[in-house]
N, CA, C and O atoms as a MOPAC input file, in Angstrom:
PM7 MOZYME 1SCF
protein

 N     26.61300 1    72.42100 1   106.22000 1
 C     25.57100 1    72.61000 1   107.14000 1
 C     26.27800 1    72.74500 1   108.53800 1
 O     25.94600 1    73.64600 1   109.30900 1
 N     27.24700 1    71.84500 1   108.84800 1
 C     27.99100 1    71.96600 1   110.09000 1
 C     28.55000 1    73.43700 1   110.26300 1
 O     28.55800 1    73.98700 1   111.36400 1
 N     29.05700 1    74.09200 1   109.01100 1
 C     29.52300 1    75.31100 1   108.93200 1
 C     28.48800 1    76.41500 1   109.58900 1
 O     28.81900 1    77.18700 1   110.49000 1
 N     27.31800 1    76.36400 1   109.05000 1
 C     26.39400 1    77.30700 1   109.26400 1
 C     26.04500 1    77.10900 1   110.92400 1
 O     26.01900 1    78.07400 1   111.68700 1
 N     25.83500 1    75.99200 1   111.27400 1
 C     25.46900 1    75.83900 1   112.72700 1
 C     26.67100 1    76.53200 1   113.63000 1
 O     26.42500 1    77.15400 1   114.66300 1
 N     28.07300 1    76.33000 1   113.07400 1
 C     29.08700 1    76.87100 1   113.98000 1
 C     29.02600 1    78.39800 1   113.90100 1
 O     29.30400 1    79.03900 1   114.91500 1
 N     28.68000 1    79.03300 1   112.76200 1
 C     28.86200 1    80.38800 1   112.60900 1
 C     27.53100 1    80.99200 1   113.44600 1
 O     27.64200 1    82.08200 1   114.00900 1
 N     26.43900 1    80.34000 1   113.49700 1
 C     25.30900 1    80.88700 1   114.30700 1
 C     25.66500 1    80.93400 1   115.77700 1
 O     25.55500 1    81.93800 1   116.48100 1
 N     26.14200 1    79.65100 1   116.20400 1
 C     26.61600 1    79.62500 1   117.67300 1
 C     27.76300 1    80.73900 1   117.95400 1
 O     27.69500 1    81.44300 1   118.96100 1
 N     28.73100 1    80.85400 1   117.09200 1
 C     29.78600 1    81.85200 1   117.35400 1
 C     29.07400 1    83.33600 1   117.48700 1
 O     29.35000 1    84.12700 1   118.38800 1
 N     28.12800 1    83.57600 1   116.45900 1
 C     27.41200 1    84.95500 1   116.50600 1
 C     26.64200 1    85.03400 1   117.85100 1
 O     26.56900 1    86.10700 1   118.44900 1
 N     26.11400 1    83.99600 1   118.29000 1
 C     25.28800 1    84.26900 1   119.61900 1
 C     26.24100 1    84.51900 1   120.76900 1
 O     25.89100 1    85.22400 1   121.71600 1
 N     27.29800 1    84.02300 1   120.71700 1
 C     28.05000 1    84.15800 1   121.88000 1
 C     28.87800 1    85.49500 1   121.90100 1
 O     29.57900 1    85.72300 1   122.88700 1
 N     28.83300 1    86.35100 1   120.90200 1
 C     29.41800 1    87.56000 1   120.74600 1
 C     28.98900 1    88.64000 1   121.82000 1
 O     29.82300 1    89.47700 1   122.16700 1
 N     27.71400 1    88.64800 1   122.35800 1
 C     27.25400 1    89.57400 1   123.24300 1
 C     26.45100 1    90.58000 1   122.64900 1
 O     25.76300 1    90.34500 1   121.65500 1
 N     26.50400 1    91.79000 1   123.25400 1
 C     25.53500 1    92.86800 1   122.61200 1
 C     26.22400 1    93.40900 1   121.59800 1
 O     27.45200 1    93.33300 1   121.62400 1
 N     25.60100 1    94.01300 1   120.58600 1
 C     26.18400 1    94.79900 1   119.77300 1
 C     26.28900 1    96.21900 1   120.14100 1
 O     25.78500 1    96.61600 1   121.19200 1
 N     26.92400 1    97.02300 1   119.32400 1
 C     27.23600 1    98.40900 1   119.79900 1
 C     25.91400 1    99.10500 1   119.69600 1
 O     25.60400 1    99.84200 1   120.63200 1
 N     25.09200 1    98.97300 1   118.68500 1
 C     23.65400 1    99.57400 1   118.66100 1
 C     22.81500 1    99.01800 1   119.81300 1
 O     22.10500 1    99.86300 1   120.35900 1
 N     22.75500 1    97.91800 1   120.24000 1
 C     22.03400 1    97.42500 1   121.34100 1
 C     22.47400 1    98.20200 1   122.48900 1
 O     21.63200 1    98.74000 1   123.20700 1
 N     23.94600 1    98.32700 1   122.77000 1
 C     24.37200 1    99.00300 1   123.87800 1
 C     23.96700 1   100.40800 1   123.94800 1
 O     23.57000 1   100.93900 1   124.98500 1
 N     24.09200 1   101.07200 1   122.67300 1
 C     23.58000 1   102.37100 1   122.79000 1
 C     22.18800 1   102.74800 1   123.10400 1
 O     21.84500 1   103.76100 1   123.71300 1
 N     21.28900 1   101.66800 1   122.54200 1
 C     19.90000 1   101.69100 1   122.80300 1
 C     19.70500 1   101.47000 1   124.37900 1
 O     18.87800 1   102.18300 1   124.94700 1
 N     20.38000 1   100.57500 1   125.07000 1
 C     20.18600 1   100.18800 1   126.21200 1
 C     20.58000 1   101.51500 1   127.27900 1
 O     19.93800 1   101.91600 1   128.25000 1
 N     21.74500 1   101.97200 1   126.76900 1
 C     22.31600 1   103.18500 1   127.53600 1
 C     21.15700 1   104.53300 1   127.50800 1
 O     20.86800 1   105.25500 1   128.46200 1
 N     20.70700 1   104.58900 1   126.33900 1
 C     19.48800 1   105.68300 1   126.12400 1
 C     18.38500 1   105.38500 1   127.03900 1
 O     18.01000 1   106.21600 1   127.86700 1
 N     17.81200 1   104.14000 1   126.90900 1
 C     16.67000 1   103.79700 1   127.78800 1
 C     17.03100 1   104.07600 1   129.23100 1
 O     16.25600 1   104.77000 1   129.89000 1
 N     18.09000 1   103.61900 1   129.76100 1
 C     18.63800 1   103.85000 1   131.28800 1
 C     18.76400 1   105.42700 1   131.46700 1
 O     18.33700 1   106.00100 1   132.46800 1
 N     19.33700 1   106.02100 1   130.49400 1
 C     19.57700 1   107.58500 1   130.81600 1
 C     18.14600 1   108.24400 1   130.88700 1
 O     17.89100 1   109.07800 1   131.75600 1
 N     17.34600 1   107.90000 1   130.07600 1
 C     15.84300 1   108.49400 1   130.09300 1
 C     15.05600 1   108.16600 1   131.37300 1
 O     14.31900 1   108.94600 1   131.97700 1
 N     15.29800 1   107.03100 1   131.65500 1
 C     14.53400 1   106.56600 1   132.79500 1
 C     15.11600 1   107.31800 1   134.17100 1
 O     14.38900 1   107.84300 1   135.01300 1
 N     16.48000 1   107.26700 1   134.22300 1
 C     17.21600 1   108.06200 1   135.37500 1
 C     16.82000 1   109.46200 1   135.48500 1
 O     16.71400 1   110.00600 1   136.58400 1
 N     16.57000 1   110.13400 1   134.25200 1
 C     16.32600 1   111.49900 1   134.08700 1
 C     15.05600 1   111.77000 1   134.52100 1
 O     14.83500 1   112.96200 1   134.73500 1
 N     14.08400 1   110.93700 1   134.72600 1
 C     12.72700 1   111.14900 1   135.26800 1
 C     12.92300 1   110.70400 1   136.79200 1
 O     12.55200 1   111.45000 1   137.69800 1
 N     13.50800 1   109.48600 1   137.04300 1
 C     13.53900 1   109.11300 1   138.53200 1
 C     14.36100 1   109.96300 1   139.42800 1
 O     13.89900 1   110.23800 1   140.53500 1
 N     15.56100 1   110.42200 1   139.06800 1
 C     16.20300 1   111.05900 1   139.89200 1
 C     15.57200 1   112.46900 1   140.46300 1
 O     15.55500 1   112.70600 1   141.67100 1
 N     15.11600 1   113.27500 1   139.59300 1
 C     14.40500 1   114.53200 1   140.29400 1
 C     13.31100 1   114.16600 1   140.95000 1
 O     13.01600 1   114.92400 1   141.87400 1
 N     12.47500 1   113.08100 1   140.74700 1
 C     11.42100 1   112.84000 1   141.65400 1
 C     11.91300 1   112.39100 1   143.08100 1
 O     11.40100 1   112.72300 1   144.15000 1
 N     12.99200 1   111.57900 1   142.89700 1
 C     13.46200 1   111.15400 1   144.28600 1
 C     14.14200 1   112.47600 1   145.09100 1
 O     14.04200 1   112.60400 1   146.31100 1
 N     14.78700 1   113.35900 1   144.29600 1
 C     15.35300 1   114.51300 1   145.00400 1
 C     14.29200 1   115.36800 1   145.62100 1
 O     14.37200 1   115.89200 1   146.73200 1
 N     13.28500 1   115.45300 1   144.78400 1
 C     11.97000 1   116.44100 1   145.27000 1
 C     11.40500 1   115.79200 1   146.53600 1
 O     11.12000 1   116.42800 1   147.55100 1
 N     11.27400 1   114.51000 1   146.39200 1
 C     10.61800 1   113.69400 1   147.67400 1
 C     11.28800 1   113.86200 1   148.85700 1
 O     10.65900 1   114.05400 1   149.89800 1
 N     12.73000 1   113.80500 1   148.82500 1
 C     13.58500 1   113.73400 1   149.76300 1
 C     13.64500 1   115.24500 1   150.37900 1
 O     13.72900 1   115.42000 1   151.59400 1
 N     13.60000 1   116.23300 1   149.52000 1
 C     13.47200 1   117.51800 1   150.08200 1
 C     12.13200 1   117.78500 1   150.90500 1
 O     12.05900 1   118.40000 1   151.96900 1
 N     11.00100 1   117.14600 1   150.13600 1
 C      9.78300 1   117.35200 1   150.85700 1
 C      9.62200 1   116.73300 1   152.16000 1
 O      9.00700 1   117.31600 1   153.05300 1
 N     10.22200 1   115.39600 1   152.34600 1
 C     10.19700 1   114.97800 1   153.49300 1
 C     11.10000 1   115.54000 1   154.67300 1
 O     10.80400 1   115.52400 1   155.86800 1
 N     12.21600 1   116.02200 1   154.12100 1
 C     13.11700 1   116.83500 1   154.97200 1
 C     12.35800 1   117.92400 1   155.51600 1
 O     12.36700 1   118.13100 1   156.73000 1
 N     11.68500 1   118.65800 1   154.69900 1
 C     10.94400 1   119.88000 1   155.05700 1
 C      9.90400 1   119.61000 1   156.14900 1
 O      9.91400 1   120.18900 1   157.23500 1
 N      9.05600 1   118.74000 1   155.80000 1
 C      7.85300 1   118.22500 1   156.65800 1
 C      8.58400 1   117.62400 1   158.21800 1
 O      8.09300 1   117.81300 1   159.33100 1
 N      9.76400 1   116.93200 1   157.94500 1
 C     10.40800 1   116.63600 1   159.36500 1
 C     10.69700 1   117.94600 1   160.10600 1
 O     10.58000 1   117.95600 1   161.33100 1
 N     11.01200 1   118.88600 1   159.54500 1
 C     11.41000 1   120.24500 1   160.34300 1
 C     10.26800 1   120.75100 1   160.82800 1
 O     10.18700 1   121.03000 1   162.02400 1
 N      9.23900 1   120.93800 1   159.97900 1
 C      7.91200 1   121.45200 1   160.36600 1
 C      7.39900 1   120.75400 1   161.69200 1
 O      7.00100 1   121.34000 1   162.69900 1
 N      7.48300 1   119.47600 1   161.50700 1
 C      6.72100 1   118.83200 1   162.67800 1
 C      7.66900 1   118.85700 1   163.82800 1
 O      7.16200 1   118.92300 1   164.94800 1
 N      8.93500 1   118.81500 1   163.72800 1
 C      9.71200 1   119.14900 1   164.97200 1
 C      9.52300 1   120.57000 1   165.69400 1
 O      9.72600 1   120.76400 1   166.89300 1
 N      9.09500 1   121.54100 1   164.75400 1
 C      8.94800 1   122.91000 1   165.16500 1
 C      7.70500 1   122.87600 1   165.83200 1
 O      7.64200 1   123.45200 1   166.91800 1
 N      6.53700 1   122.21400 1   165.31500 1
 C      5.39300 1   122.15500 1   165.82000 1
 C      5.38800 1   121.50900 1   167.21900 1
 O      4.73500 1   122.03500 1   168.12000 1
 N      6.05200 1   120.45600 1   167.41100 1
 C      6.09400 1   119.74600 1   168.66900 1
 C      6.98100 1   120.56600 1   169.72000 1
 O      6.70600 1   120.53800 1   170.91900 1
 N      7.97100 1   121.23700 1   169.25400 1
 C      8.60300 1   122.25800 1   170.07900 1
 C      7.73600 1   123.38500 1   170.59900 1
 O      7.70600 1   123.67000 1   171.79600 1
 N      7.03900 1   124.01300 1   169.68600 1
 C      6.10400 1   124.98500 1   170.15800 1
 C      5.17600 1   124.55300 1   171.13000 1
 O      4.88800 1   125.27900 1   172.08100 1
 N      4.56900 1   123.17000 1   170.93600 1
 C      3.57700 1   122.68700 1   171.75700 1
 C      4.14500 1   122.49100 1   173.26800 1
 O      3.45600 1   122.68000 1   174.27000 1
 N      5.43200 1   122.10400 1   173.27800 1
 C      6.14800 1   121.86400 1   174.55700 1
 C      6.32000 1   123.03000 1   175.34400 1
 O      6.23200 1   123.05000 1   176.57100 1
 N      6.58700 1   124.08200 1   174.55700 1
 C      6.87600 1   125.30100 1   175.12000 1
 C      5.62000 1   126.06500 1   175.76200 1
 O      5.67100 1   126.74700 1   176.78600 1
 N      4.51600 1   125.83500 1   174.99900 1
 C      3.24600 1   126.49500 1   175.55600 1
 C      2.98700 1   125.60700 1   176.76800 1
 O      2.79800 1   126.15300 1   177.85500 1
 N      2.96600 1   124.29900 1   176.66500 1
 C      2.62100 1   123.49100 1   177.96400 1
 C      3.64000 1   123.88800 1   179.15900 1
 O      3.20000 1   124.10200 1   180.28900 1
 N      4.89500 1   123.96900 1   178.88700 1
 C      5.83600 1   124.81800 1   179.94300 1
 C      5.31600 1   125.99300 1   180.60500 1
 O      5.22900 1   126.14300 1   181.82300 1
 N      4.91600 1   126.96100 1   179.54700 1
 C      4.45300 1   128.34000 1   180.06700 1
 C      3.16600 1   128.02100 1   180.78400 1
 O      3.02100 1   128.54300 1   181.88900 1
 N      2.18300 1   127.21900 1   180.30800 1
 C      0.88300 1   126.97000 1   181.04700 1
 C      1.12200 1   126.54200 1   182.61600 1
 O      0.47200 1   127.00400 1   183.55400 1
 N      2.04000 1   125.69800 1   182.71100 1
 C      2.38400 1   125.16300 1   184.20300 1
 C      2.92300 1   126.27700 1   185.09600 1
 O      2.86900 1   126.10700 1   186.31400 1
 N      3.49900 1   127.53000 1   184.54100 1
 C      4.10400 1   128.29700 1   185.36100 1
 C      3.69400 1   129.71400 1   184.82000 1
 O      4.58700 1   130.39100 1   184.30900 1
 N      2.42300 1   130.21900 1   184.88900 1
 C      2.03400 1   131.55100 1   184.27100 1
 C      2.85600 1   132.70000 1   184.87100 1
 O      2.74700 1   133.00300 1   186.05900 1
 N      3.67700 1   133.32900 1   184.03100 1
 C      4.27200 1   134.40400 1   184.52700 1
 C      4.31500 1   135.49800 1   183.39400 1
 O      4.41800 1   134.99200 1   182.27700 1
 N      4.27100 1   136.65800 1   183.40600 1
 C      4.35900 1   137.55000 1   182.23700 1
 C      5.85100 1   137.60600 1   181.89900 1
 O      6.75500 1   137.81100 1   182.71000 1
 N      5.98200 1   137.38500 1   180.52000 1
 C      7.30500 1   137.44000 1   180.04200 1
 C      7.43700 1   137.55500 1   178.56600 1
 O      6.43000 1   137.50000 1   177.86000 1
 N      8.62400 1   137.71200 1   178.06400 1
 C      8.83700 1   137.95100 1   176.32200 1
 C     10.44800 1   137.38000 1   176.36100 1
 O     11.35700 1   137.84700 1   177.04700 1
 N     10.51200 1   136.39000 1   175.54800 1
 C     11.88200 1   135.98600 1   175.26200 1
 C     12.08600 1   135.53500 1   173.90700 1
 O     11.11100 1   135.12800 1   173.27600 1
 N     13.32600 1   135.55800 1   173.33800 1
 C     13.63600 1   135.01000 1   172.23600 1
 C     14.95200 1   134.07900 1   172.53100 1
 O     15.83800 1   134.46400 1   173.29300 1
 N     14.99300 1   132.86400 1   171.88000 1
 C     16.23700 1   132.15400 1   172.15400 1
 C     16.46900 1   131.22000 1   170.83200 1
 O     15.65500 1   131.25600 1   169.91000 1
 N     17.39600 1   130.54800 1   170.80100 1
 C     17.98400 1   129.72400 1   169.72100 1
 C     18.14200 1   128.48000 1   170.12700 1
 O     18.92500 1   128.24100 1   171.04600 1
 N     17.35000 1   127.37700 1   169.44200 1
 C     17.69300 1   125.96900 1   169.86000 1
 C     17.95200 1   125.58000 1   168.25800 1
 O     16.97700 1   125.49300 1   167.51100 1
 N     19.10600 1   125.38300 1   167.83000 1
 C     19.31200 1   125.09800 1   166.26500 1
 C     18.62900 1   123.84800 1   165.91100 1
 O     18.68000 1   122.81600 1   166.58000 1
 N     17.99700 1   124.00900 1   164.83500 1
 C     17.88000 1   125.09200 1   163.85600 1
 C     16.81900 1   126.19300 1   163.89100 1
 O     16.63000 1   127.02200 1   163.00100 1
 N     16.12700 1   126.07900 1   165.08800 1
 C     14.97600 1   126.80800 1   165.37300 1
 C     15.14600 1   128.19400 1   166.28100 1
 O     15.86800 1   128.22000 1   167.27800 1
 N     14.45700 1   129.23600 1   165.85300 1
 C     14.66800 1   130.50900 1   166.73500 1
 C     13.21000 1   130.48200 1   167.47700 1
 O     12.21600 1   130.44100 1   166.75200 1
 N     13.06400 1   130.50200 1   168.76600 1
 C     11.85800 1   130.57400 1   169.44900 1
 C     11.61000 1   131.85800 1   170.27300 1
 O     12.30100 1   132.32700 1   171.17800 1
 N     10.39500 1   132.33300 1   169.71200 1
 C      9.88000 1   133.50800 1   170.55200 1
 C      8.75800 1   133.28600 1   171.24200 1
 O      7.77800 1   132.82000 1   170.66100 1
 N      8.72600 1   133.59000 1   172.60400 1
 C      7.73600 1   133.37000 1   173.47300 1
 C      7.24100 1   134.68400 1   174.16000 1
 O      7.94400 1   135.55700 1   174.66900 1
 N      5.77500 1   134.63100 1   174.05600 1
 C      5.42600 1   136.00900 1   174.78700 1
 C      4.28200 1   135.55400 1   175.74100 1
 O      3.38300 1   134.88200 1   175.23400 1
 N      4.22600 1   135.81700 1   176.92500 1
 C      3.10900 1   135.57200 1   177.93500 1
 C      2.50900 1   136.88700 1   178.28100 1
 O      3.29200 1   137.68000 1   178.80200 1
 N      1.28500 1   137.28700 1   178.10100 1
 C      0.50600 1   138.43500 1   178.61100 1
 C     -0.57500 1   138.07200 1   179.39300 1
 O     -1.17700 1   137.00200 1   179.30600 1
 N     -0.85300 1   139.12200 1   180.28200 1
 C     -2.09200 1   139.05800 1   181.03900 1
 C     -2.96200 1   140.29100 1   181.27200 1
 O     -2.53600 1   141.27500 1   181.87800 1
 N     -4.19200 1   140.20500 1   180.77100 1
 C     -4.95900 1   141.14400 1   180.85400 1
 C     -6.18200 1   140.77300 1   181.61400 1
 O     -6.88000 1   139.84000 1   181.21700 1
 N     -6.49700 1   141.47700 1   182.73400 1
 C     -7.55600 1   141.20000 1   183.87000 1
 C     -7.47700 1   139.58300 1   183.97100 1
 O     -6.39300 1   139.16500 1   184.38000 1
 N     -8.42300 1   138.64900 1   183.67200 1
 C     -8.33100 1   137.47200 1   183.97200 1
 C     -7.70900 1   136.62300 1   182.91100 1
 O     -7.47300 1   135.44100 1   183.16200 1
 N     -7.46300 1   137.06900 1   181.89400 1
 C     -7.15500 1   136.42000 1   180.56100 1
 C     -5.44300 1   136.25000 1   180.26400 1
 O     -4.74900 1   137.23600 1   180.01700 1
 N     -5.03200 1   135.22000 1   180.31200 1
 C     -3.63500 1   134.97100 1   179.97900 1
 C     -3.55300 1   134.69700 1   178.52400 1
 O     -4.51100 1   134.11300 1   178.01900 1
 N     -2.49400 1   135.05100 1   177.73500 1
 C     -2.36600 1   134.78500 1   176.42400 1
 C     -0.89300 1   134.40300 1   176.37400 1
 O      0.00000 1   135.09600 1   176.86100 1
 N     -0.71800 1   133.27500 1   175.76300 1
 C      0.45400 1   132.58900 1   175.55300 1
 C      0.79400 1   132.36000 1   174.01500 1
 O      0.11100 1   131.56900 1   173.36400 1
 N      1.88400 1   133.07600 1   173.42100 1
 C      2.16300 1   132.86000 1   171.91700 1
 C      3.55400 1   132.31400 1   171.90400 1
 O      4.46100 1   132.75600 1   172.60900 1
 N      3.66200 1   131.34500 1   171.07500 1
 C      4.96100 1   130.72200 1   170.73200 1
 C      5.10500 1   130.73000 1   169.24600 1
 O      4.33400 1   130.09200 1   168.53000 1
 N      6.12100 1   131.47300 1   168.76100 1
 C      6.49000 1   131.28700 1   167.42900 1
 C      7.84600 1   130.80600 1   167.14000 1
 O      8.85600 1   131.34100 1   167.59600 1
 N      7.83800 1   129.68300 1   166.29500 1
 C      9.10400 1   128.93800 1   165.91200 1
 C      9.48300 1   129.30200 1   164.50400 1
 O      8.64300 1   129.09100 1   163.63000 1
 N     10.65100 1   129.82700 1   164.17300 1
 C     11.32200 1   130.05600 1   162.92600 1
 C     12.24300 1   129.16900 1   162.81600 1
 O     12.77300 1   128.66400 1   163.80600 1
 N     12.60800 1   128.80800 1   161.38200 1
 C     13.68200 1   127.96300 1   160.83200 1
 C     13.69300 1   128.14100 1   159.35000 1
 O     12.70400 1   128.55600 1   158.74500 1
 N     14.89400 1   127.80400 1   158.73000 1
 C     15.01100 1   127.67400 1   157.34300 1
 C     14.82400 1   126.37200 1   156.71600 1
 O     15.28300 1   125.33700 1   157.19600 1
 N     14.19200 1   126.42600 1   155.71200 1
 C     13.80700 1   124.91400 1   155.01200 1
 C     15.02900 1   124.57300 1   154.29700 1
 O     16.04400 1   125.25900 1   154.41900 1
 N     14.96800 1   123.45100 1   153.49200 1
 C     16.03000 1   123.05500 1   152.57800 1
 C     16.45000 1   123.83700 1   151.61500 1
 O     17.61500 1   123.72600 1   151.23200 1
 N     15.62500 1   124.73600 1   151.06400 1
 C     15.73200 1   125.63100 1   150.15500 1
 C     16.27000 1   127.05000 1   150.60400 1
 O     16.54200 1   127.93500 1   149.79300 1
 N     16.39300 1   127.17700 1   151.94600 1
 C     16.93400 1   128.44900 1   152.60700 1
 C     15.80200 1   129.53100 1   152.84000 1
 O     16.05100 1   130.65100 1   153.28500 1
 N     14.56500 1   129.10400 1   152.50400 1
 C     13.57500 1   130.19700 1   152.71600 1
 C     13.14400 1   130.13900 1   154.29700 1
 O     13.16900 1   129.05300 1   154.87500 1
 N     12.77500 1   131.25000 1   154.93500 1
 C     12.47400 1   131.29000 1   156.17400 1
 C     10.90600 1   130.61300 1   156.41400 1
 O      9.94800 1   130.95000 1   155.71800 1
 N     10.82600 1   129.71400 1   157.39800 1
 C      9.41300 1   129.32000 1   157.60000 1
 C      9.09400 1   129.55700 1   159.02200 1
 O     10.00900 1   129.73100 1   159.82700 1
 N      7.91700 1   129.57400 1   159.36400 1
 C      7.65300 1   129.82700 1   160.79500 1
 C      6.21100 1   129.10700 1   161.12300 1
 O      5.33300 1   128.94500 1   160.27600 1
 N      6.12600 1   128.72500 1   162.41900 1
 C      4.81200 1   128.30500 1   162.97200 1
 C      4.44300 1   129.11400 1   164.35800 1
 O      5.25800 1   129.28000 1   165.26600 1
 N      3.24100 1   129.53700 1   164.37600 1
 C      2.82500 1   130.17800 1   165.62200 1
 C      1.66700 1   129.54200 1   166.37700 1
 O      0.58300 1   129.44900 1   165.80200 1
 N      1.80400 1   129.13300 1   167.52500 1
 C      0.66300 1   128.67700 1   168.28700 1
 C      0.41500 1   129.87100 1   169.42100 1
 O      1.22400 1   130.62900 1   169.95700 1
 N     -0.78600 1   129.75900 1   169.54700 1
 C     -1.23400 1   130.78600 1   170.67200 1
 C     -2.44900 1   130.06700 1   171.35600 1
 O     -3.28400 1   129.33500 1   170.82400 1
 N     -2.34500 1   130.44600 1   172.63500 1
 C     -3.44200 1   129.81000 1   173.63500 1
 C     -3.83400 1   130.81400 1   174.70400 1
 O     -3.06000 1   131.59900 1   175.25300 1
 N     -5.21000 1   130.68000 1   174.94200 1
 C     -5.76300 1   131.79300 1   175.73000 1
 C     -6.10100 1   131.04500 1   177.01600 1
 O     -6.65000 1   129.95800 1   176.83500 1
 N     -5.88100 1   131.41400 1   178.28200 1
 C     -6.32800 1   130.79200 1   179.40600 1
 C     -7.16000 1   131.64100 1   180.21900 1
 O     -6.58200 1   132.69800 1   180.47500 1
 N     -8.42300 1   131.54300 1   180.76100 1
 C     -9.14800 1   132.41100 1   181.66100 1
 C     -8.94300 1   131.78600 1   182.96500 1
 O     -9.17400 1   130.58600 1   183.11400 1
 N     -8.45800 1   132.64000 1   184.06700 1
 C     -8.20100 1   132.40200 1   185.29900 1
 C     -8.74600 1   133.58300 1   186.23700 1
 O     -8.32000 1   134.73800 1   186.19900 1
 N     -9.67900 1   133.14400 1   187.02000 1
 C    -10.16700 1   133.97900 1   188.00800 1
 C     -8.96800 1   134.52300 1   189.09700 1
 O     -7.96600 1   133.91400 1   189.47100 1
 N     -9.36400 1   135.68500 1   189.41300 1
 C     -8.25000 1   136.31100 1   190.38100 1
 C     -8.38400 1   135.56200 1   191.67000 1
 O     -7.32600 1   135.38400 1   192.27500 1
 N     -9.39900 1   135.12400 1   192.17000 1
 C     -9.51800 1   134.33800 1   193.46900 1
 C     -8.88300 1   132.93800 1   193.36000 1
 O     -8.35900 1   132.41900 1   194.34500 1
 N     -8.93100 1   132.32500 1   192.15700 1
 C     -8.44600 1   131.01300 1   192.05000 1
 C     -6.72800 1   130.90600 1   191.93300 1
 O     -6.08000 1   131.82900 1   191.44000 1
 N     -6.16000 1   129.79900 1   192.39300 1
 C     -4.82800 1   129.69600 1   192.59200 1
 C     -4.34900 1   129.39000 1   191.00500 1
 O     -5.15200 1   129.03300 1   190.14300 1
 N     -3.07600 1   129.56500 1   190.78500 1
 C     -2.57800 1   129.32500 1   189.35100 1
 C     -2.50000 1   127.79000 1   189.09700 1
 O     -2.12200 1   127.36400 1   188.00500 1

């Protein structure tokens, strides 16, 4: 009886068997094969939205700048990673300000946002 007890203790102290180790690795690999693509997709989506929000804020700030100093103009410039196209036109008493921001997303595709504002201003009133 003493011998059985010793052999059971000895068996329990051996650790994982080869089959248990393979099953554990298979489970971990399967879980990682689902988790890693979800993580990478989420990260890419978050980076893309972050660039889009930056572009929108940049476009809004450019419109506010153009509204503060209404002058007919057309320009294109680069503030990495964004390309900014601005156009201010005036017809009779109506000002039109267009700002288009272009950038490349994390997949290399060109994205853009265009904001446009109209401002009515009488000829008699100051800017």
